[in-house]
Coordinates of C-alpha atoms in Angstrom, one line a residue:
M1 CA 30.6 22.8 -20.4
Y2 CA 29.2 20.5 -23.1
F3 CA 27.8 18.2 -20.5
N4 CA 26.0 21.2 -18.8
I5 CA 24.5 22.2 -22.1
L6 CA 23.4 18.7 -22.9
F7 CA 21.9 18.3 -19.4
S8 CA 20.0 21.6 -19.6
S9 CA 18.7 20.7 -23.1
L10 CA 17.5 17.3 -21.9
K11 CA 15.9 18.8 -18.8
E12 CA 14.1 21.4 -20.9
L13 CA 12.9 18.7 -23.3
I14 CA 11.5 16.5 -20.5
N15 CA 9.8 19.5 -18.9
K16 CA 8.2 20.5 -22.2
H17 CA 6.9 17.0 -22.9
D18 CA 6.5 15.8 -19.3
G19 CA 3.2 14.1 -19.7
K20 CA 4.2 12.2 -22.9
V21 CA 7.5 11.1 -21.3
F22 CA 5.7 10.0 -18.2
W23 CA 3.2 7.7 -20.0
C24 CA 6.0 6.3 -22.3
I25 CA 7.8 5.3 -19.1
A26 CA 4.6 3.9 -17.7
L27 CA 3.8 1.8 -20.8
V28 CA 7.3 0.4 -21.3
Y29 CA 7.6 -0.4 -17.6
S30 CA 4.2 -2.1 -17.5
I31 CA 5.0 -4.3 -20.4
T32 CA 8.4 -5.2 -18.9
I33 CA 7.0 -6.1 -15.5
V34 CA 4.4 -8.3 -17.2
N35 CA 7.1 -10.1 -19.0
L36 CA 9.0 -10.6 -15.7
A37 CA 5.9 -11.8 -14.0
G38 CA 5.1 -14.3 -16.7
S39 CA 8.6 -15.6 -17.2
S40 CA 9.3 -19.1 -16.0
E41 CA 12.9 -18.1 -15.3
H42 CA 12.2 -15.2 -13.1
T43 CA 11.3 -16.2 -9.6
T44 CA 11.0 -14.8 -6.0
N45 CA 11.7 -18.3 -4.7
K46 CA 14.4 -20.8 -5.7
E47 CA 11.8 -23.5 -6.4
Y48 CA 8.7 -21.7 -7.7
T49 CA 7.8 -19.2 -10.4
T50 CA 6.5 -15.7 -9.6
F51 CA 2.9 -16.7 -10.3
Y52 CA 3.2 -19.7 -8.0
V53 CA 4.1 -17.7 -5.0
S54 CA 2.1 -14.6 -5.8
D55 CA -0.7 -13.3 -3.5
F56 CA -2.8 -13.0 -6.7
S57 CA -3.3 -16.8 -6.5
A58 CA -5.0 -16.3 -3.1
F59 CA -7.3 -13.5 -4.4
L60 CA -8.2 -15.7 -7.4
T61 CA -8.8 -18.6 -5.1
G62 CA -11.4 -16.5 -3.2
A63 CA -13.1 -15.7 -6.6
Y64 CA -13.1 -19.4 -7.5
I65 CA -14.8 -20.3 -4.2
I66 CA -17.6 -17.7 -4.9
R67 CA -18.0 -18.9 -8.5
Y68 CA -17.9 -22.6 -8.0
D69 CA -18.7 -23.2 -4.3
S70 CA -20.2 -20.8 -1.8
A71 CA -19.2 -17.5 -0.3
K72 CA -19.9 -19.0 3.2
N73 CA -16.8 -21.2 2.7
L74 CA -14.5 -18.3 1.9
Y75 CA -12.7 -18.7 5.3
N76 CA -12.7 -22.5 5.4
I77 CA -9.1 -23.7 5.2
N78 CA -10.0 -27.0 3.5
T79 CA -12.1 -25.3 0.9
Q80 CA -9.3 -22.8 0.2
R81 CA -6.8 -25.7 -0.2
I82 CA -9.1 -27.4 -2.7
Y83 CA -9.6 -24.3 -4.9
L84 CA -6.0 -23.2 -4.6
N85 CA -5.2 -26.5 -6.4
E86 CA -7.6 -25.3 -9.1
V87 CA -5.7 -22.0 -9.5
I88 CA -2.3 -23.6 -9.3
K89 CA -2.0 -27.0 -10.9
P90 CA -0.6 -28.8 -9.1
Y91 CA 0.0 -26.9 -5.8
I92 CA 2.7 -28.9 -4.0
R93 CA 3.6 -26.6 -1.1
D94 CA 1.3 -28.5 1.2
E95 CA 3.0 -27.1 4.3
V96 CA 2.0 -23.5 3.2
I97 CA -1.4 -22.3 2.1
L98 CA -1.6 -18.9 0.5
T99 CA -4.9 -18.0 2.3
F100 CA -7.5 -15.6 1.1
R101 CA -7.7 -13.2 4.0
N102 CA -9.5 -10.2 2.6
P103 CA -13.2 -9.2 2.9
P104 CA -15.7 -11.1 0.6
L105 CA -16.1 -8.0 -1.6
L106 CA -12.5 -8.4 -2.9
A107 CA -13.2 -11.9 -4.1
V108 CA -16.2 -10.6 -6.0
L109 CA -14.0 -7.9 -7.6
F110 CA -11.6 -10.6 -8.8
F111 CA -14.6 -12.6 -10.3
P112 CA -14.0 -11.4 -13.9
L113 CA -10.5 -12.8 -13.9
T114 CA -11.9 -16.3 -13.3
L115 CA -13.0 -16.2 -17.0
F116 CA -9.3 -16.5 -18.0
E117 CA -6.7 -19.2 -17.6
P118 CA -5.0 -18.4 -14.2
R119 CA -1.6 -17.5 -15.6
T120 CA -3.2 -15.3 -18.3
A121 CA -5.3 -13.7 -15.6
F122 CA -2.2 -13.0 -13.6
K123 CA -0.5 -11.2 -16.5
I124 CA -3.7 -9.1 -17.1
Y125 CA -3.8 -8.1 -13.5
V126 CA -0.1 -7.2 -13.3
F127 CA -0.5 -4.9 -16.4
V128 CA -3.6 -3.2 -15.0
S129 CA -2.0 -2.9 -11.6
S130 CA 1.1 -1.3 -13.0
L131 CA -1.0 1.3 -14.9
A132 CA -3.0 2.0 -11.7
V133 CA 0.3 2.8 -9.9
F134 CA 1.4 5.3 -12.6
L135 CA -2.1 6.9 -12.8
G136 CA -2.1 7.6 -9.1
I137 CA 1.4 9.0 -9.2
F138 CA 0.5 11.1 -12.2
I139 CA -2.6 12.6 -10.5
L140 CA -0.7 13.4 -7.3
T141 CA 2.4 14.9 -9.0
R142 CA 0.4 17.1 -11.3
K143 CA -1.5 18.4 -8.2
L144 CA 1.7 19.1 -6.4
K145 CA 3.3 20.7 -9.6
L146 CA 6.2 18.2 -9.8
N147 CA 7.9 16.8 -12.8
S148 CA 5.9 13.6 -13.3
S149 CA 8.4 11.8 -15.5
I150 CA 11.3 12.1 -13.0
I151 CA 9.0 10.8 -10.2
A152 CA 7.9 8.0 -12.5
A153 CA 11.5 6.9 -12.9
A154 CA 12.0 6.9 -9.1
V155 CA 8.7 5.0 -8.6
S156 CA 9.7 2.4 -11.2
V157 CA 12.8 1.2 -9.2
F158 CA 11.2 1.6 -5.8
Y159 CA 11.6 -1.8 -4.2
S160 CA 8.0 -2.0 -3.0
T161 CA 6.6 -1.1 -6.4
I162 CA 8.4 -4.1 -7.9
S163 CA 7.4 -6.3 -5.0
T164 CA 3.7 -5.3 -5.2
L165 CA 3.4 -5.9 -8.9
L166 CA 5.4 -9.2 -9.1
T167 CA 3.5 -10.6 -6.1
G168 CA 0.1 -9.6 -7.4
Q169 CA -0.8 -7.6 -4.3
I170 CA -3.7 -5.1 -4.3
G171 CA -1.5 -2.3 -2.9
S172 CA -1.2 -0.9 -6.5
L173 CA -4.9 -0.3 -6.6
L174 CA -5.1 1.1 -3.1
L175 CA -2.2 3.4 -3.9
L176 CA -4.4 4.9 -6.6
V177 CA -7.2 5.3 -4.1
L178 CA -4.9 6.9 -1.6
C179 CA -3.7 9.4 -4.2
L180 CA -7.3 10.3 -5.1
I181 CA -8.1 10.8 -1.4
Y182 CA -5.2 13.2 -0.9
V183 CA -6.0 15.2 -4.0
S184 CA -9.7 15.3 -3.1
I185 CA -8.8 16.8 0.3
M186 CA -6.5 19.3 -1.2
E187 CA -9.4 20.4 -3.5
N188 CA -11.8 20.6 -0.5
K189 CA -13.8 17.6 -1.8
F190 CA -14.2 16.0 1.6
T191 CA -17.3 13.9 0.7
A192 CA -15.4 12.3 -2.2
A193 CA -12.4 11.7 0.1
G194 CA -14.7 10.1 2.7
L195 CA -16.3 7.7 0.2
L196 CA -12.9 6.8 -1.3
S197 CA -11.5 6.1 2.1
T198 CA -13.9 3.2 2.6
L199 CA -12.2 1.4 -0.3
L200 CA -9.1 1.1 1.9
L201 CA -11.1 -1.4 3.9
L202 CA -10.4 -3.9 1.1
K203 CA -7.2 -4.4 3.1
P204 CA -8.6 -4.3 6.7
Q205 CA -5.4 -3.0 8.4
Y206 CA -5.7 0.3 6.5
M207 CA -8.9 1.1 8.5
L208 CA -6.4 2.5 11.0
L209 CA -5.7 5.3 8.5
I210 CA -9.2 6.6 8.3
P211 CA -9.5 8.1 11.8
L212 CA -6.1 9.7 11.4
I213 CA -7.2 11.4 8.1
F214 CA -10.4 12.5 9.9
L215 CA -8.4 14.2 12.6
A216 CA -5.9 15.7 10.1
V217 CA -8.8 17.5 8.3
N218 CA -9.9 19.0 11.6
M219 CA -12.8 16.5 12.0
N220 CA -14.5 17.7 8.9
R221 CA -18.2 16.7 9.1
N222 CA -18.6 16.0 5.3
Y223 CA -15.6 13.6 5.5
L224 CA -17.1 11.9 8.5
K225 CA -20.5 11.5 7.1
A226 CA -19.2 10.1 3.8
A227 CA -16.8 7.7 5.5
L228 CA -19.6 6.4 7.8
I229 CA -22.1 6.0 4.9
G230 CA -19.4 4.4 2.7
G231 CA -18.3 2.1 5.6
L232 CA -22.0 1.1 6.2
L233 CA -22.4 0.3 2.5
F234 CA -19.2 -1.7 2.5
L235 CA -20.4 -3.8 5.5
I236 CA -23.8 -4.4 3.9
A237 CA -22.2 -5.5 0.6
N238 CA -20.0 -8.0 2.4
F239 CA -22.9 -9.3 4.5
L240 CA -25.0 -9.8 1.3
I241 CA -22.1 -11.7 -0.4
F242 CA -21.3 -13.8 2.7
G243 CA -24.9 -14.6 3.4
S244 CA -24.7 -13.8 7.2
N245 CA -22.6 -11.8 9.6
P246 CA -19.0 -12.7 8.7
L247 CA -17.3 -10.6 11.3
T248 CA -16.8 -13.2 14.1
E249 CA -15.6 -15.9 11.7
Y250 CA -13.5 -13.4 9.8
L251 CA -11.7 -11.9 12.8
S252 CA -11.0 -15.4 14.2
F253 CA -9.7 -16.5 10.8
L254 CA -7.3 -13.5 10.6
Y255 CA -5.9 -14.2 14.1
N256 CA -5.4 -17.9 13.6
T257 CA -3.8 -17.6 10.1
E258 CA -1.1 -15.2 11.1
T259 CA 1.4 -18.0 10.9
Y260 CA 4.0 -19.2 8.4
S261 CA 2.0 -22.2 7.4
M262 CA -0.8 -19.9 6.3
G263 CA 1.4 -17.6 4.2
T264 CA 2.7 -15.2 6.8
D265 CA 6.4 -14.8 7.4
I266 CA 6.6 -13.0 10.8
E267 CA 10.2 -12.1 10.4
K268 CA 9.5 -10.3 7.2
N269 CA 6.7 -8.1 8.6
Y270 CA 7.4 -4.4 8.6
S271 CA 5.4 -3.9 11.7
L272 CA 6.2 -4.3 15.4
L273 CA 5.5 -8.0 14.9
S274 CA 8.9 -8.6 13.4
L275 CA 10.6 -6.5 16.1
F276 CA 9.0 -8.4 19.0
S277 CA 9.7 -11.7 17.2
V278 CA 13.4 -11.1 17.8
F279 CA 12.9 -11.2 21.5
L280 CA 9.7 -13.4 22.0
P281 CA 8.8 -16.9 20.7
N282 CA 5.1 -15.9 20.5
P283 CA 4.9 -12.2 19.7
L284 CA 1.4 -11.9 18.3
T285 CA -0.5 -11.0 21.5
I286 CA 2.0 -8.5 22.8
T287 CA 2.1 -6.9 19.4
F288 CA -1.7 -6.4 19.4
I289 CA -1.6 -4.9 22.9
T290 CA 1.4 -2.6 22.1
S291 CA 0.0 -1.5 18.8
F292 CA -3.4 -0.7 20.4
I293 CA -1.7 1.5 23.0
L294 CA 0.5 3.3 20.5
Y295 CA -2.4 3.9 18.1
G296 CA -4.3 5.6 21.0
L297 CA -1.3 7.8 21.5
A298 CA -1.1 8.6 17.8
L299 CA -4.8 9.7 17.9
S300 CA -4.1 11.9 20.9
L301 CA -1.1 13.4 19.1
Y302 CA -3.3 14.3 16.1
L303 CA -5.8 16.0 18.4
L304 CA -3.1 18.0 20.1
I305 CA -1.2 19.3 17.1
K306 CA -2.9 22.3 15.7
N307 CA -0.5 23.3 12.9
N308 CA 1.1 21.3 10.0
R309 CA -2.2 19.7 9.1
D310 CA -0.9 18.9 5.6
M311 CA 2.0 17.1 7.4
L312 CA -0.4 15.1 9.5
L313 CA -2.4 14.1 6.5
F314 CA 0.6 12.6 4.7
T315 CA 2.1 11.2 7.9
G316 CA -0.8 8.9 8.8
I317 CA 0.1 6.0 6.6
L318 CA 3.6 6.0 8.0
I319 CA 2.2 5.6 11.5
V320 CA 0.0 2.8 10.4
F321 CA 2.8 0.6 9.0
P322 CA 4.4 -0.3 12.4
L323 CA 1.0 -0.7 14.1
A324 CA -1.0 -2.7 11.5
I325 CA 0.4 -6.1 12.5
H326 CA 0.4 -7.6 9.0
V327 CA 2.5 -5.3 6.8
I328 CA 4.8 -6.8 4.1
L329 CA 7.2 -5.4 1.6
A330 CA 4.5 -4.9 -1.0
D331 CA 2.4 -2.8 1.4
L332 CA 5.1 -0.1 1.6
I333 CA 4.1 1.1 -1.9
M334 CA 1.6 3.2 0.1
S335 CA 4.5 5.3 1.4
L336 CA 5.0 6.8 -2.1
P337 CA 2.4 9.7 -1.5
P338 CA 4.2 10.9 1.6
F339 CA 7.5 10.6 -0.2
I340 CA 6.2 12.6 -3.2
F341 CA 4.7 15.2 -0.8
L342 CA 8.0 15.7 1.0
I343 CA 9.9 16.0 -2.3
S344 CA 7.4 18.8 -3.3
K345 CA 7.9 20.6 0.0
Y346 CA 11.7 20.4 -0.4
R347 CA 11.6 21.6 -3.9
I348 CA 9.8 24.8 -2.8
S349 CA 11.5 25.5 0.5
K350 CA 14.9 23.8 0.1
D351 CA 14.6 22.9 3.8
R352 CA 16.5 19.7 4.6
K353 CA 13.8 18.9 7.2
Y354 CA 11.8 17.5 4.3
L355 CA 14.7 15.8 2.4
L356 CA 16.0 13.5 5.1
P357 CA 12.6 11.8 5.9
A358 CA 11.9 11.5 2.1
I359 CA 15.2 9.7 1.6
L360 CA 14.5 7.4 4.6
I361 CA 11.0 6.6 3.3
Y362 CA 12.4 5.6 0.0
L363 CA 15.2 3.5 1.5
I364 CA 13.4 1.6 4.3
P365 CA 11.9 -1.1 2.0
F366 CA 15.4 -2.0 0.9
I367 CA 16.4 -3.2 4.3
Y368 CA 14.6 -6.4 3.2
L369 CA 17.7 -7.2 1.3
A370 CA 19.9 -6.9 4.4
K371 CA 17.4 -9.1 6.4
L372 CA 16.9 -6.3 8.9
V373 CA 13.2 -5.9 8.5
W374 CA 12.7 -5.8 12.3
L375 CA 14.3 -2.4 12.3
S376 CA 11.6 -0.9 10.0
S377 CA 9.0 -0.1 12.8
I378 CA 11.7 1.9 14.7
L379 CA 12.7 3.7 11.5
Y380 CA 9.1 4.6 10.6
F381 CA 8.6 6.1 14.1
F382 CA 11.8 8.1 13.6
V383 CA 10.6 9.4 10.2
V384 CA 7.3 10.6 11.7
V385 CA 9.2 12.5 14.4
L386 CA 11.4 14.1 11.8
I387 CA 8.4 15.1 9.8
L388 CA 6.4 16.6 12.7
R389 CA 9.2 18.4 14.4
P390 CA 9.0 22.2 14.2
A391 CA 9.7 23.7 10.8
N392 CA 12.7 25.8 9.9
T393 CA 11.4 29.3 10.3
T394 CA 13.9 30.6 7.8
S395 CA 12.4 28.6 5.0
R396 CA 10.3 30.2 2.3
P397 CA 6.6 29.8 2.7
S398 CA 5.0 26.9 0.9
T399 CA 3.0 27.5 -2.2
I400 CA 1.5 23.9 -2.3
P401 CA -2.2 24.1 -2.5
R402 CA -3.6 23.9 1.0
P403 CA -7.1 22.6 1.8
N404 CA -9.4 24.8 3.7
Y405 CA -9.8 22.6 6.7

């Protein structure tokens, strides 16, 4: 009896001060994660500190090359090795190079952090990244009329959130972009959504999501125009930075560096790559072919399904994970918007159709601990099937804001 009274009072207090509680959680968590990232005792590797093995060092290396060398050498392995030794002094993992593999524009965006000592820059970036995660979640939960502070607690212990922040990945920033895209679409701001979508190109594998979003919004012309204009500006910016057409060299670089010695651990990829690696010694080519075919089928599916457009919108990123070749634990932070959306649908309808896939989305990153990452692509396909299967007709109608596609 007393427990129920206490629980009800606590729930009422949280609901009343939801925004304040949310940002208190965000601030405390951000400070804590910075302390973990900067600690010499905490490590994601038995031999090296978090900073030493973080992808942030690769991004900062790209910025160093632009500042002290030439953007034309961004995808030169020897040049990257030289400047990686400037970021990490000394860099003694000679058998593994944490390569900069993103478009030139990302290196420019990291340029301001070259003004700080590398470890200090890392802490600044982790703090900003953490706040970006919470800002995106706050914007989306408010739009879906969910309790932001409860979702914040769930996001804080989500395995991919921790991985993204401690490894200095850009998934935290792209999560904010993705949340803004979804909210823009729900508010019928398709031009804004299209322009924002082009920022996903900072991580090239996410370009697969843009056509899926376009089909999910019934091929809205404003979205298409904005995405094309934004994409063109993105290409021009990268051409201007690089000094010439970087596409041929860049694509070749991506293919040739998809190896352990260049910072890629195939067995820990959450794409079909890790699944095929169980059966094949050289799985990269067959993964490209299979992913291309399955992506074509996914586009056809999006064209055929006329209902559940909101489901298609939030399902796209889950389809991209198994097909995008290079998908690591940190990338799965992008599955938080579908998770939050399904929670909102379950809260309104109480239909378990939404609860089971939400639970699976939340748990899939944790299979990393069981060393069963190769199962992830199968599980994501299964989750998509669960989400897109016919809804329970006995459920109450949804009151979630629906875009006028």
